[in-house]
């Protein structure tokens, strides 16, 4: 009880402390102010203690007049006082103390030339209106409404609008008839005001009286929401729209939203905001079990709406948006896309299953007028339709649920595969490069994670043979194609089908050399991946590959020769039926190639092809008949008088390779060739070639021939041989001299030390 007796005497001291407290918002000042405010507003002191309000009555009047009387230089301190007085008006006894003074000075407060006086006055006068027992006089309400509509200062105007909003929220029954007509009359201009604060306040005011606002006014709110550039103002406006959707106006609201969002999605300047609004209005608010899947389905449906919005030929988007907004998904969670497709029971010109592929095609086609944003959106939608979420980490789980089990959306995405591949395989500007990265993430990273064939992989690879003939395939695009074949898992049957489709490209010389080279490389990759389980995979293409290799006008013949060498290479040791099939297939390939043995031997004169042809002939020489043909060709060349011809050089390189590979065995022709090789290295014509040293080394290492004639050798020959062993076939004179000079210097230093 003692504190009740002595507390009133402390009030002037407390107010003095308040007045002297630091006006800046540091932590100590805030703690002091909060403590004083807590004590001054304590109901325990107000209840049944007349001395407490009496003490305030003595202390407060002078402080009330600080709002408007005399010159005011310290506005931060004045604002502190106003906030204190507003807080204290929560107590009925205090309101009674200041009410008469405020009401009496109302006109002078609200009409003051200084905007800060008007703003502080609005706060104080509005705080009186929260009393249950007392109602603001009409003249004060009129003053607040006038300031809300027409005050020249945005801070004062927004303060007045917020005051009206708070009064309606607290005591709608008392202030409804006075304030709502003002909302109806000025909402349209208010939400389009040039000042952000004013627009934000009008949006909040409209939100407080949704059920009372005429629907045409709400349509203005919808339009203004889409056009609003400020995020905070738009968020407030969207919140208002969400409240409308929870009222009896939902169906009518959905119709108007459908029209507005339809036109906005097709407007590049408004599309992003329209997307944000549609996403928010159709999102689920609660978070029960299953929210994750519901969120993904909702996200996917929003992307479909966006895609259709960018597709100018789709004219009934407004009906689609209207239907999805009209249904309250927040109660049950966004349904699966199957259910959603069935739910959207509209009289569309054609089914969504037909419309969406056309929209994807329109947006992905690089030759049409679709924007980069549209292509990006379509790419993302494609990825999400197959279950590839933005982070790409949950791909397989989602793919299984969306495609693999029910195969529901395959018809939707399958027509888009060629266009998606075209983006991924062609070059473009920096924006296009970003698209290529997105496509590669979908096709390479995610689809490549499956350990067995999926239908989508099959469709993608089946499209490549046709695609590489109609696009300007670059070397980078070719590498991307080969990477796809390496990463995507397909069955032997699918691989064989692709190989058959690649074969005609080889014979079509009008196709670009990059496309034809890619075809041969693809055949090579397919053979490498499937030769164990389907050895005859590319057997139908063998004649075309040989024809390309032997065509002296074909720029890709070297690639063809390399593939033939791969096909002719015998399988490694193994057993079982699979190995038998591999051996039989290899024998078939070799027989077909060896039918053209003389023609391949003749290619040794082509310096560009020589190394590849030498490799092929060395592999084929394991057959005795083929080795005999090759040996006779070398002997004929060795006896020729034109020893410097390209034919002779090619034959010598082939001889060196045959000896190095140990192809000569115990047949009479093999013994003859070894003797010829021993004699050939002594001929002066080979003195300055690396082949002599290679042949000598191979004879020693492979056949241990120590009695090679050496009478013709000079000391220089030993240096050449040593240089060959040290530097390889293509050593230069400069390299040898530099090395020799360094050795002499080093040896000299060692000898003198």
PDB file of C-alpha atoms in Angstrom, residues 447 449-459 488-492 494:
ATOM      1  CA  UNK A 447      18.873 -38.560 -66.835  1.00  0.00           C
ATOM      2  CA  UNK A 449      21.843 -41.175 -63.189  1.00  0.00           C
ATOM      3  CA  UNK A 450      19.660 -44.151 -64.152  1.00  0.00           C
ATOM      4  CA  UNK A 451      21.221 -47.595 -64.234  1.00  0.00           C
ATOM      5  CA  UNK A 452      18.816 -48.886 -66.883  1.00  0.00           C
ATOM      6  CA  UNK A 453      16.999 -47.588 -69.915  1.00  0.00           C
ATOM      7  CA  UNK A 454      14.047 -45.258 -69.396  1.00  0.00           C
ATOM      8  CA  UNK A 455      11.708 -44.251 -72.175  1.00  0.00           C
ATOM      9  CA  UNK A 456      12.827 -40.650 -72.097  1.00  0.00           C
ATOM     10  CA  UNK A 457      16.460 -41.657 -72.679  1.00  0.00           C
ATOM     11  CA  UNK A 458      15.371 -43.765 -75.613  1.00  0.00           C
ATOM     12  CA  UNK A 459      13.429 -40.892 -77.150  1.00  0.00           C
ATOM     13  CA  UNK A 488      22.438 -42.208 -71.035  1.00  0.00           C
ATOM     14  CA  UNK A 489      21.746 -45.884 -70.511  1.00  0.00           C
ATOM     15  CA  UNK A 490      19.911 -47.662 -73.345  1.00  0.00           C
ATOM     16  CA  UNK A 491      19.330 -51.279 -74.294  1.00  0.00           C
ATOM     17  CA  UNK A 492      21.129 -53.114 -77.075  1.00  0.00           C
ATOM     18  CA  UNK A 494      17.706 -49.245 -78.885  1.00  0.00           C
TER      19      UNK A 494
END
